[in-house]
PDB file of C-alpha atoms in Angstrom:
ATOM      1  CA  UNK A   1     -56.111 139.910  52.893  1.00 55.00           C
ATOM      2  CA  UNK A   2     -59.454 138.161  52.407  1.00 70.00           C
ATOM      3  CA  UNK A   3     -61.737 139.768  49.853  1.00 83.00           C
ATOM      4  CA  UNK A   4     -64.813 141.634  51.004  1.00 87.00           C
ATOM      5  CA  UNK A   5     -65.928 142.238  47.448  1.00 93.00           C
ATOM      6  CA  UNK A   6     -66.286 138.565  46.455  1.00 93.00           C
ATOM      7  CA  UNK A   7     -69.004 137.605  48.995  1.00 94.00           C
ATOM      8  CA  UNK A   8     -70.745 140.954  48.517  1.00 96.00           C
ATOM      9  CA  UNK A   9     -70.881 140.420  44.750  1.00 96.00           C
ATOM     10  CA  UNK A  10     -72.405 136.972  45.313  1.00 97.00           C
ATOM     11  CA  UNK A  11     -75.023 138.463  47.640  1.00 97.00           C
ATOM     12  CA  UNK A  12     -75.880 141.129  45.069  1.00 98.00           C
ATOM     13  CA  UNK A  13     -76.089 138.449  42.375  1.00 98.00           C
ATOM     14  CA  UNK A  14     -78.590 136.575  44.537  1.00 98.00           C
ATOM     15  CA  UNK A  15     -80.796 139.640  44.955  1.00 98.00           C
ATOM     16  CA  UNK A  16     -80.764 140.557  41.270  1.00 98.00           C
ATOM     17  CA  UNK A  17     -81.700 136.984  40.306  1.00 98.00           C
ATOM     18  CA  UNK A  18     -84.302 136.692  43.073  1.00 97.00           C
ATOM     19  CA  UNK A  19     -86.012 139.960  42.150  1.00 97.00           C
ATOM     20  CA  UNK A  20     -85.515 139.534  38.406  1.00 97.00           C
ATOM     21  CA  UNK A  21     -86.842 135.982  38.129  1.00 97.00           C
ATOM     22  CA  UNK A  22     -89.749 136.776  40.434  1.00 96.00           C
ATOM     23  CA  UNK A  23     -90.653 139.861  38.414  1.00 96.00           C
ATOM     24  CA  UNK A  24     -90.504 137.969  35.121  1.00 97.00           C
ATOM     25  CA  UNK A  25     -92.716 135.229  36.556  1.00 95.00           C
ATOM     26  CA  UNK A  26     -95.254 137.732  37.886  1.00 93.00           C
ATOM     27  CA  UNK A  27     -95.249 139.665  34.617  1.00 95.00           C
ATOM     28  CA  UNK A  28     -95.875 136.513  32.554  1.00 95.00           C
ATOM     29  CA  UNK A  29     -98.828 135.600  34.775  1.00 92.00           C
ATOM     30  CA  UNK A  30    -100.306 139.079  34.258  1.00 92.00           C
ATOM     31  CA  UNK A  31     -99.794 138.935  30.502  1.00 94.00           C
ATOM     32  CA  UNK A  32    -101.205 135.420  30.168  1.00 94.00           C
ATOM     33  CA  UNK A  33    -104.171 136.244  32.405  1.00 93.00           C
ATOM     34  CA  UNK A  34    -104.784 140.031  32.263  1.00 92.00           C
ATOM     35  CA  UNK A  35    -107.761 139.695  34.617  1.00 90.00           C
ATOM     36  CA  UNK A  36    -105.333 139.035  37.504  1.00 86.00           C
ATOM     37  CA  UNK A  37    -107.345 136.043  38.693  1.00 86.00           C
ATOM     38  CA  UNK A  38    -104.368 133.665  38.487  1.00 81.00           C
ATOM     39  CA  UNK A  39    -102.383 135.778  40.968  1.00 80.00           C
ATOM     40  CA  UNK A  40    -105.414 136.606  43.066  1.00 83.00           C
ATOM     41  CA  UNK A  41    -105.063 140.275  42.178  1.00 83.00           C
ATOM     42  CA  UNK A  42    -108.358 140.842  40.427  1.00 81.00           C
ATOM     43  CA  UNK A  43    -109.790 142.420  43.582  1.00 83.00           C
ATOM     44  CA  UNK A  44    -107.030 145.062  43.520  1.00 83.00           C
ATOM     45  CA  UNK A  45    -107.786 146.335  40.037  1.00 83.00           C
ATOM     46  CA  UNK A  46    -110.228 149.033  41.286  1.00 86.00           C
ATOM     47  CA  UNK A  47    -107.386 150.616  43.302  1.00 81.00           C
ATOM     48  CA  UNK A  48    -105.625 151.506  40.028  1.00 83.00           C
ATOM     49  CA  UNK A  49    -108.453 153.784  38.955  1.00 84.00           C
ATOM     50  CA  UNK A  50    -106.962 156.739  40.864  1.00 81.00           C
ATOM     51  CA  UNK A  51    -103.983 156.760  38.479  1.00 82.00           C
ATOM     52  CA  UNK A  52    -103.774 158.956  35.354  1.00 84.00           C
ATOM     53  CA  UNK A  53    -105.073 157.305  32.160  1.00 83.00           C
ATOM     54  CA  UNK A  54    -106.673 154.560  34.253  1.00 81.00           C
ATOM     55  CA  UNK A  55    -109.526 154.205  31.772  1.00 82.00           C
ATOM     56  CA  UNK A  56    -106.974 153.268  29.090  1.00 81.00           C
ATOM     57  CA  UNK A  57    -104.079 151.548  30.865  1.00 87.00           C
ATOM     58  CA  UNK A  58    -105.561 149.919  33.943  1.00 86.00           C
ATOM     59  CA  UNK A  59    -108.739 148.177  32.885  1.00 89.00           C
ATOM     60  CA  UNK A  60    -106.762 144.951  33.215  1.00 91.00           C
ATOM     61  CA  UNK A  61    -103.173 143.967  34.132  1.00 90.00           C
ATOM     62  CA  UNK A  62    -101.666 144.003  30.649  1.00 92.00           C
ATOM     63  CA  UNK A  63     -99.861 147.333  31.061  1.00 93.00           C
ATOM     64  CA  UNK A  64     -98.852 146.457  34.626  1.00 92.00           C
ATOM     65  CA  UNK A  65     -97.400 143.182  33.402  1.00 93.00           C
ATOM     66  CA  UNK A  66     -95.253 144.851  30.762  1.00 96.00           C
ATOM     67  CA  UNK A  67     -94.167 147.514  33.258  1.00 95.00           C
ATOM     68  CA  UNK A  68     -93.179 144.882  35.824  1.00 95.00           C
ATOM     69  CA  UNK A  69     -91.262 142.930  33.187  1.00 97.00           C
ATOM     70  CA  UNK A  70     -89.273 145.970  32.053  1.00 96.00           C
ATOM     71  CA  UNK A  71     -88.780 147.848  35.334  1.00 96.00           C
ATOM     72  CA  UNK A  72     -87.948 144.990  37.701  1.00 97.00           C
ATOM     73  CA  UNK A  73     -87.539 141.879  35.549  1.00 97.00           C
ATOM     74  CA  UNK A  74     -85.282 142.445  32.577  1.00 97.00           C
ATOM     75  CA  UNK A  75     -83.321 145.151  34.386  1.00 97.00           C
ATOM     76  CA  UNK A  76     -82.331 142.904  37.294  1.00 98.00           C
ATOM     77  CA  UNK A  77     -81.538 139.991  35.007  1.00 98.00           C
ATOM     78  CA  UNK A  78     -79.284 142.295  32.979  1.00 98.00           C
ATOM     79  CA  UNK A  79     -77.507 143.324  36.183  1.00 98.00           C
ATOM     80  CA  UNK A  80     -77.151 139.657  37.143  1.00 98.00           C
ATOM     81  CA  UNK A  81     -75.553 138.883  33.775  1.00 98.00           C
ATOM     82  CA  UNK A  82     -73.099 141.748  34.224  1.00 97.00           C
ATOM     83  CA  UNK A  83     -72.270 140.505  37.727  1.00 97.00           C
ATOM     84  CA  UNK A  84     -71.629 137.017  36.375  1.00 97.00           C
ATOM     85  CA  UNK A  85     -69.247 138.566  33.871  1.00 96.00           C
ATOM     86  CA  UNK A  86     -67.631 140.541  36.726  1.00 94.00           C
ATOM     87  CA  UNK A  87     -68.276 143.843  34.992  1.00 94.00           C
ATOM     88  CA  UNK A  88     -68.089 146.911  37.289  1.00 94.00           C
ATOM     89  CA  UNK A  89     -71.336 148.205  35.789  1.00 96.00           C
ATOM     90  CA  UNK A  90     -73.101 145.223  37.374  1.00 97.00           C
ATOM     91  CA  UNK A  91     -72.338 146.540  40.870  1.00 97.00           C
ATOM     92  CA  UNK A  92     -73.753 149.943  40.022  1.00 97.00           C
ATOM     93  CA  UNK A  93     -76.874 148.686  38.250  1.00 97.00           C
ATOM     94  CA  UNK A  94     -77.523 146.086  40.951  1.00 97.00           C
ATOM     95  CA  UNK A  95     -77.721 148.882  43.525  1.00 97.00           C
ATOM     96  CA  UNK A  96     -79.714 151.217  41.267  1.00 98.00           C
ATOM     97  CA  UNK A  97     -82.332 148.561  40.552  1.00 97.00           C
ATOM     98  CA  UNK A  98     -82.733 148.039  44.293  1.00 97.00           C
ATOM     99  CA  UNK A  99     -83.747 151.694  44.502  1.00 98.00           C
ATOM    100  CA  UNK A 100     -86.061 151.148  41.514  1.00 97.00           C
ATOM    101  CA  UNK A 101     -87.779 148.327  43.377  1.00 97.00           C
ATOM    102  CA  UNK A 102     -88.304 150.563  46.410  1.00 97.00           C
ATOM    103  CA  UNK A 103     -89.892 153.218  44.178  1.00 96.00           C
ATOM    104  CA  UNK A 104     -92.125 150.554  42.616  1.00 94.00           C
ATOM    105  CA  UNK A 105     -93.261 149.406  46.043  1.00 95.00           C
ATOM    106  CA  UNK A 106     -93.722 153.036  47.073  1.00 94.00           C
ATOM    107  CA  UNK A 107     -96.435 153.286  44.403  1.00 90.00           C
ATOM    108  CA  UNK A 108     -98.057 150.185  45.861  1.00 89.00           C
ATOM    109  CA  UNK A 109     -98.001 151.796  49.308  1.00 91.00           C
ATOM    110  CA  UNK A 110     -99.910 154.700  47.782  1.00 88.00           C
ATOM    111  CA  UNK A 111    -102.437 152.497  46.003  1.00 88.00           C
ATOM    112  CA  UNK A 112    -103.067 149.571  48.348  1.00 87.00           C
ATOM    113  CA  UNK A 113    -103.630 149.131  52.068  1.00 87.00           C
ATOM    114  CA  UNK A 114    -100.465 148.182  53.965  1.00 87.00           C
ATOM    115  CA  UNK A 115     -99.685 144.507  53.443  1.00 89.00           C
ATOM    116  CA  UNK A 116     -96.916 142.028  54.217  1.00 93.00           C
ATOM    117  CA  UNK A 117     -95.869 141.346  50.624  1.00 91.00           C
ATOM    118  CA  UNK A 118     -95.296 144.976  49.689  1.00 92.00           C
ATOM    119  CA  UNK A 119     -93.445 145.666  52.927  1.00 95.00           C
ATOM    120  CA  UNK A 120     -91.218 142.616  52.446  1.00 96.00           C
ATOM    121  CA  UNK A 121     -90.274 143.591  48.899  1.00 96.00           C
ATOM    122  CA  UNK A 122     -89.523 147.152  49.996  1.00 97.00           C
ATOM    123  CA  UNK A 123     -87.069 145.697  52.520  1.00 97.00           C
ATOM    124  CA  UNK A 124     -85.635 143.452  49.780  1.00 97.00           C
ATOM    125  CA  UNK A 125     -85.068 146.515  47.598  1.00 97.00           C
ATOM    126  CA  UNK A 126     -83.375 148.339  50.467  1.00 98.00           C
ATOM    127  CA  UNK A 127     -81.044 145.399  51.081  1.00 98.00           C
ATOM    128  CA  UNK A 128     -80.268 145.133  47.370  1.00 98.00           C
ATOM    129  CA  UNK A 129     -79.466 148.851  47.124  1.00 98.00           C
ATOM    130  CA  UNK A 130     -77.210 148.684  50.191  1.00 98.00           C
ATOM    131  CA  UNK A 131     -75.469 145.566  48.875  1.00 98.00           C
ATOM    132  CA  UNK A 132     -74.880 147.247  45.518  1.00 97.00           C
ATOM    133  CA  UNK A 133     -73.295 150.243  47.213  1.00 96.00           C
ATOM    134  CA  UNK A 134     -71.075 147.973  49.322  1.00 95.00           C
ATOM    135  CA  UNK A 135     -69.994 146.012  46.245  1.00 96.00           C
ATOM    136  CA  UNK A 136     -69.090 149.221  44.425  1.00 95.00           C
ATOM    137  CA  UNK A 137     -67.053 150.507  47.379  1.00 91.00           C
ATOM    138  CA  UNK A 138     -65.316 147.174  48.039  1.00 92.00           C
ATOM    139  CA  UNK A 139     -64.362 146.771  44.375  1.00 93.00           C
ATOM    140  CA  UNK A 140     -62.762 150.222  44.355  1.00 90.00           C
ATOM    141  CA  UNK A 141     -60.933 149.505  47.600  1.00 87.00           C
ATOM    142  CA  UNK A 142     -59.548 146.173  46.443  1.00 89.00           C
ATOM    143  CA  UNK A 143     -58.465 147.529  43.067  1.00 89.00           C
ATOM    144  CA  UNK A 144     -56.231 150.035  44.872  1.00 89.00           C
ATOM    145  CA  UNK A 145     -52.587 148.914  44.877  1.00 90.00           C
ATOM    146  CA  UNK A 146     -49.317 150.509  45.913  1.00 92.00           C
ATOM    147  CA  UNK A 147     -45.797 149.090  45.652  1.00 92.00           C
ATOM    148  CA  UNK A 148     -42.510 150.333  47.085  1.00 94.00           C
ATOM    149  CA  UNK A 149     -40.822 149.250  43.845  1.00 93.00           C
ATOM    150  CA  UNK A 150     -42.512 152.162  42.064  1.00 95.00           C
ATOM    151  CA  UNK A 151     -40.621 154.728  44.159  1.00 97.00           C
ATOM    152  CA  UNK A 152     -36.926 154.723  43.151  1.00 96.00           C
ATOM    153  CA  UNK A 153     -35.692 157.491  45.487  1.00 96.00           C
ATOM    154  CA  UNK A 154     -36.418 155.702  48.776  1.00 97.00           C
ATOM    155  CA  UNK A 155     -33.468 155.732  51.169  1.00 95.00           C
ATOM    156  CA  UNK A 156     -31.247 158.154  49.249  1.00 97.00           C
ATOM    157  CA  UNK A 157     -31.161 160.509  52.238  1.00 97.00           C
ATOM    158  CA  UNK A 158     -30.246 158.369  55.288  1.00 96.00           C
ATOM    159  CA  UNK A 159     -30.942 161.290  57.622  1.00 97.00           C
ATOM    160  CA  UNK A 160     -34.655 161.437  56.838  1.00 98.00           C
ATOM    161  CA  UNK A 161     -37.275 158.862  57.704  1.00 98.00           C
ATOM    162  CA  UNK A 162     -40.940 158.380  56.818  1.00 98.00           C
ATOM    163  CA  UNK A 163     -42.962 156.158  59.159  1.00 98.00           C
ATOM    164  CA  UNK A 164     -46.517 155.140  58.356  1.00 98.00           C
ATOM    165  CA  UNK A 165     -49.293 152.853  59.404  1.00 98.00           C
ATOM    166  CA  UNK A 166     -51.740 151.936  56.665  1.00 96.00           C
ATOM    167  CA  UNK A 167     -54.625 149.470  56.841  1.00 92.00           C
ATOM    168  CA  UNK A 168     -55.944 149.838  53.288  1.00 90.00           C
ATOM    169  CA  UNK A 169     -52.882 151.271  51.516  1.00 93.00           C
ATOM    170  CA  UNK A 170     -54.151 154.848  51.145  1.00 95.00           C
ATOM    171  CA  UNK A 171     -51.834 156.251  53.809  1.00 96.00           C
ATOM    172  CA  UNK A 172     -48.978 154.095  52.523  1.00 97.00           C
ATOM    173  CA  UNK A 173     -49.199 155.715  49.081  1.00 96.00           C
ATOM    174  CA  UNK A 174     -49.028 159.187  50.627  1.00 96.00           C
ATOM    175  CA  UNK A 175     -46.075 158.104  52.769  1.00 97.00           C
ATOM    176  CA  UNK A 176     -44.219 156.586  49.816  1.00 97.00           C
ATOM    177  CA  UNK A 177     -44.771 159.681  47.718  1.00 97.00           C
ATOM    178  CA  UNK A 178     -43.315 161.827  50.506  1.00 97.00           C
ATOM    179  CA  UNK A 179     -40.346 159.494  50.999  1.00 98.00           C
ATOM    180  CA  UNK A 180     -39.736 159.421  47.252  1.00 97.00           C
ATOM    181  CA  UNK A 181     -39.902 163.216  47.075  1.00 97.00           C
ATOM    182  CA  UNK A 182     -37.389 163.739  49.887  1.00 97.00           C
ATOM    183  CA  UNK A 183     -35.298 160.583  49.421  1.00 97.00           C
ATOM    184  CA  UNK A 184     -36.136 159.481  52.953  1.00 98.00           C
ATOM    185  CA  UNK A 185     -35.946 155.969  54.312  1.00 98.00           C
ATOM    186  CA  UNK A 186     -39.333 154.269  54.593  1.00 98.00           C
ATOM    187  CA  UNK A 187     -40.801 152.221  57.441  1.00 97.00           C
ATOM    188  CA  UNK A 188     -44.302 150.744  57.637  1.00 97.00           C
ATOM    189  CA  UNK A 189     -45.631 149.861  61.081  1.00 98.00           C
ATOM    190  CA  UNK A 190     -47.129 146.385  61.581  1.00 97.00           C
ATOM    191  CA  UNK A 191     -49.875 146.051  64.176  1.00 96.00           C
ATOM    192  CA  UNK A 192     -49.976 143.054  66.478  1.00 95.00           C
ATOM    193  CA  UNK A 193     -53.771 143.088  66.423  1.00 94.00           C
ATOM    194  CA  UNK A 194     -56.032 142.124  63.534  1.00 91.00           C
ATOM    195  CA  UNK A 195     -56.584 145.081  61.219  1.00 92.00           C
ATOM    196  CA  UNK A 196     -57.410 143.500  57.826  1.00 85.00           C
ATOM    197  CA  UNK A 197     -60.850 142.794  56.376  1.00 81.00           C
ATOM    198  CA  UNK A 198     -64.295 143.558  57.755  1.00 82.00           C
ATOM    199  CA  UNK A 199     -63.594 142.109  61.199  1.00 86.00           C
ATOM    200  CA  UNK A 200     -60.379 144.092  61.301  1.00 88.00           C
ATOM    201  CA  UNK A 201     -62.299 147.253  60.452  1.00 88.00           C
ATOM    202  CA  UNK A 202     -64.601 146.815  63.443  1.00 91.00           C
ATOM    203  CA  UNK A 203     -61.721 145.779  65.714  1.00 93.00           C
ATOM    204  CA  UNK A 204     -59.823 148.913  64.755  1.00 94.00           C
ATOM    205  CA  UNK A 205     -62.956 150.953  65.354  1.00 93.00           C
ATOM    206  CA  UNK A 206     -63.068 149.608  68.915  1.00 94.00           C
ATOM    207  CA  UNK A 207     -59.516 150.798  69.537  1.00 95.00           C
ATOM    208  CA  UNK A 208     -60.287 154.134  67.913  1.00 93.00           C
ATOM    209  CA  UNK A 209     -63.448 154.703  69.922  1.00 94.00           C
ATOM    210  CA  UNK A 210     -61.643 154.102  73.232  1.00 94.00           C
ATOM    211  CA  UNK A 211     -58.494 155.952  72.110  1.00 94.00           C
ATOM    212  CA  UNK A 212     -56.377 152.944  73.009  1.00 95.00           C
ATOM    213  CA  UNK A 213     -52.852 152.309  71.775  1.00 95.00           C
ATOM    214  CA  UNK A 214     -52.498 149.227  69.560  1.00 96.00           C
ATOM    215  CA  UNK A 215     -49.186 147.375  69.971  1.00 96.00           C
ATOM    216  CA  UNK A 216     -46.912 147.347  66.930  1.00 96.00           C
ATOM    217  CA  UNK A 217     -43.952 145.201  66.003  1.00 96.00           C
ATOM    218  CA  UNK A 218     -40.484 146.516  66.793  1.00 95.00           C
ATOM    219  CA  UNK A 219     -39.141 148.488  63.819  1.00 94.00           C
ATOM    220  CA  UNK A 220     -35.515 147.915  64.786  1.00 93.00           C
ATOM    221  CA  UNK A 221     -34.731 151.559  63.990  1.00 94.00           C
ATOM    222  CA  UNK A 222     -32.582 153.954  66.030  1.00 96.00           C
ATOM    223  CA  UNK A 223     -34.720 157.054  65.672  1.00 97.00           C
ATOM    224  CA  UNK A 224     -31.980 159.276  67.093  1.00 96.00           C
ATOM    225  CA  UNK A 225     -29.915 158.868  63.918  1.00 96.00           C
ATOM    226  CA  UNK A 226     -32.472 160.761  61.802  1.00 97.00           C
ATOM    227  CA  UNK A 227     -32.542 164.544  61.526  1.00 97.00           C
ATOM    228  CA  UNK A 228     -36.186 164.595  60.474  1.00 98.00           C
ATOM    229  CA  UNK A 229     -39.058 162.098  60.710  1.00 98.00           C
ATOM    230  CA  UNK A 230     -42.372 162.273  58.859  1.00 98.00           C
ATOM    231  CA  UNK A 231     -45.203 160.383  60.547  1.00 98.00           C
ATOM    232  CA  UNK A 232     -48.143 159.316  58.368  1.00 98.00           C
ATOM    233  CA  UNK A 233     -51.329 158.075  59.972  1.00 98.00           C
ATOM    234  CA  UNK A 234     -54.965 157.427  59.079  1.00 97.00           C
ATOM    235  CA  UNK A 235     -57.693 158.821  61.294  1.00 97.00           C
ATOM    236  CA  UNK A 236     -59.745 156.344  63.320  1.00 97.00           C
ATOM    237  CA  UNK A 237     -63.060 157.491  64.803  1.00 95.00           C
ATOM    238  CA  UNK A 238     -61.974 161.166  64.537  1.00 96.00           C
ATOM    239  CA  UNK A 239     -58.686 160.476  66.356  1.00 96.00           C
ATOM    240  CA  UNK A 240     -55.114 159.358  65.742  1.00 97.00           C
ATOM    241  CA  UNK A 241     -54.885 155.707  64.683  1.00 97.00           C
ATOM    242  CA  UNK A 242     -54.108 153.301  67.520  1.00 97.00           C
ATOM    243  CA  UNK A 243     -50.880 151.815  66.029  1.00 97.00           C
ATOM    244  CA  UNK A 244     -49.409 155.289  65.438  1.00 98.00           C
ATOM    245  CA  UNK A 245     -50.361 156.234  68.990  1.00 98.00           C
ATOM    246  CA  UNK A 246     -48.425 153.236  70.255  1.00 97.00           C
ATOM    247  CA  UNK A 247     -45.404 154.121  68.110  1.00 97.00           C
ATOM    248  CA  UNK A 248     -45.382 157.733  69.305  1.00 98.00           C
ATOM    249  CA  UNK A 249     -45.566 156.630  72.936  1.00 97.00           C
ATOM    250  CA  UNK A 250     -42.522 154.389  72.472  1.00 96.00           C
ATOM    251  CA  UNK A 251     -40.634 157.064  70.477  1.00 97.00           C
ATOM    252  CA  UNK A 252     -41.005 159.852  73.040  1.00 96.00           C
ATOM    253  CA  UNK A 253     -37.808 161.889  73.334  1.00 95.00           C
ATOM    254  CA  UNK A 254     -36.116 160.082  70.429  1.00 96.00           C
ATOM    255  CA  UNK A 255     -37.307 162.253  67.526  1.00 97.00           C
ATOM    256  CA  UNK A 256     -35.732 165.693  67.168  1.00 95.00           C
ATOM    257  CA  UNK A 257     -37.900 167.123  64.406  1.00 97.00           C
ATOM    258  CA  UNK A 258     -41.096 165.864  62.801  1.00 98.00           C
ATOM    259  CA  UNK A 259     -43.968 166.649  60.514  1.00 98.00           C
ATOM    260  CA  UNK A 260     -47.241 164.781  60.050  1.00 98.00           C
ATOM    261  CA  UNK A 261     -49.418 163.517  57.210  1.00 98.00           C
ATOM    262  CA  UNK A 262     -53.007 162.679  58.188  1.00 98.00           C
ATOM    263  CA  UNK A 263     -55.282 160.698  55.853  1.00 97.00           C
ATOM    264  CA  UNK A 264     -59.030 160.452  56.423  1.00 96.00           C
ATOM    265  CA  UNK A 265     -62.446 160.139  54.765  1.00 93.00           C
ATOM    266  CA  UNK A 266     -63.958 163.480  55.784  1.00 92.00           C
ATOM    267  CA  UNK A 267     -62.821 166.958  54.747  1.00 90.00           C
ATOM    268  CA  UNK A 268     -62.252 168.056  58.359  1.00 93.00           C
ATOM    269  CA  UNK A 269     -58.488 168.588  58.964  1.00 94.00           C
ATOM    270  CA  UNK A 270     -58.158 166.661  62.295  1.00 96.00           C
ATOM    271  CA  UNK A 271     -55.381 168.818  63.698  1.00 97.00           C
ATOM    272  CA  UNK A 272     -56.219 167.223  67.052  1.00 97.00           C
ATOM    273  CA  UNK A 273     -54.309 164.134  65.877  1.00 97.00           C
ATOM    274  CA  UNK A 274     -51.258 166.277  65.093  1.00 97.00           C
ATOM    275  CA  UNK A 275     -51.500 167.889  68.529  1.00 97.00           C
ATOM    276  CA  UNK A 276     -51.667 164.457  70.157  1.00 97.00           C
ATOM    277  CA  UNK A 277     -48.540 163.305  68.327  1.00 98.00           C
ATOM    278  CA  UNK A 278     -46.745 166.443  69.511  1.00 97.00           C
ATOM    279  CA  UNK A 279     -47.707 165.666  73.101  1.00 97.00           C
ATOM    280  CA  UNK A 280     -46.711 162.005  72.855  1.00 97.00           C
ATOM    281  CA  UNK A 281     -43.359 162.807  71.209  1.00 97.00           C
ATOM    282  CA  UNK A 282     -42.649 165.815  73.444  1.00 96.00           C
ATOM    283  CA  UNK A 283     -42.508 168.160  70.450  1.00 97.00           C
ATOM    284  CA  UNK A 284     -44.254 171.440  69.733  1.00 94.00           C
ATOM    285  CA  UNK A 285     -45.914 173.030  66.684  1.00 92.00           C
ATOM    286  CA  UNK A 286     -44.848 170.403  64.163  1.00 96.00           C
ATOM    287  CA  UNK A 287     -46.079 171.096  60.608  1.00 97.00           C
ATOM    288  CA  UNK A 288     -48.938 168.909  59.406  1.00 97.00           C
ATOM    289  CA  UNK A 289     -50.764 168.106  56.175  1.00 97.00           C
ATOM    290  CA  UNK A 290     -54.332 166.791  56.168  1.00 97.00           C
ATOM    291  CA  UNK A 291     -55.576 164.766  53.175  1.00 96.00           C
ATOM    292  CA  UNK A 292     -59.150 163.702  52.436  1.00 96.00           C
ATOM    293  CA  UNK A 293     -59.137 160.325  50.677  1.00 94.00           C
ATOM    294  CA  UNK A 294     -62.112 158.254  49.516  1.00 90.00           C
ATOM    295  CA  UNK A 295     -61.564 154.812  47.984  1.00 83.00           C
ATOM    296  CA  UNK A 296     -58.114 155.852  46.781  1.00 85.00           C
ATOM    297  CA  UNK A 297     -59.118 159.270  45.412  1.00 89.00           C
ATOM    298  CA  UNK A 298     -57.419 162.169  47.194  1.00 92.00           C
ATOM    299  CA  UNK A 299     -59.976 164.959  47.196  1.00 92.00           C
ATOM    300  CA  UNK A 300     -58.555 167.805  49.261  1.00 92.00           C
ATOM    301  CA  UNK A 301     -55.368 168.919  51.015  1.00 94.00           C
ATOM    302  CA  UNK A 302     -54.972 171.279  53.970  1.00 96.00           C
ATOM    303  CA  UNK A 303     -51.688 172.393  55.543  1.00 95.00           C
ATOM    304  CA  UNK A 304     -50.778 173.690  58.960  1.00 95.00           C
ATOM    305  CA  UNK A 305     -47.376 175.329  59.297  1.00 88.00           C
TER     306      UNK A 305
END
């Protein structure tokens, strides 16, 4: 699977360097020429007089220069250094300092008439904050790993089966834990459409939005030989995932008894997905468990008997 974190980290590194170097340059100009004439800001000095302690701090741009250096310069360069060292704190600080820039520009909106430069840097701060959040999320997602080798009881009960589809691995972990607990055989569905990466995310969203079935590869299993089957599926756009929908359609009448594990981002239980699987499989009132999972952290569990 191609990394989404790597390009996002590079984008965040660009923004921290762009904002940091620019802030340091602007601060040095203010400190070397406190009148603001070098930057053409001397005409804006009267606007600062509405601020508290203006008669002490804002008679020239010395204080503003130091503030710019500390708030937007050194902070962003520190975040850039942490990003270069691939430290997780760099992702967090890169996003936080984007918010700091927006607050800084918010003060300018209060002081000065609306202008292109302030508006542009507010947008830059917004992009930096969003990029930092994406980097943090993508790092957590890509650090999540699950391996069948860690579950020694798989397949000890040949009459039970756990079937799952998992795009990111979150549902697979739940499925493996259930199979390990019961000794069931384990089967992971493979979609014939693209599901990995950012493009895969949007492609899956298209299937989820339209409630389409997504073709899956043949499992080669005779489902009639199992006394009980556990089906594990993520939720796509508030509905059953498209690959699991396809599997259930093809398995109609072949499964005697089932229960369901549903994995999703929100804390809503999504029993509608369990009801849909019952309809597709021609079963009734199958037990279901609903799990809220965010970046590999399982936050809540709800059960329906």
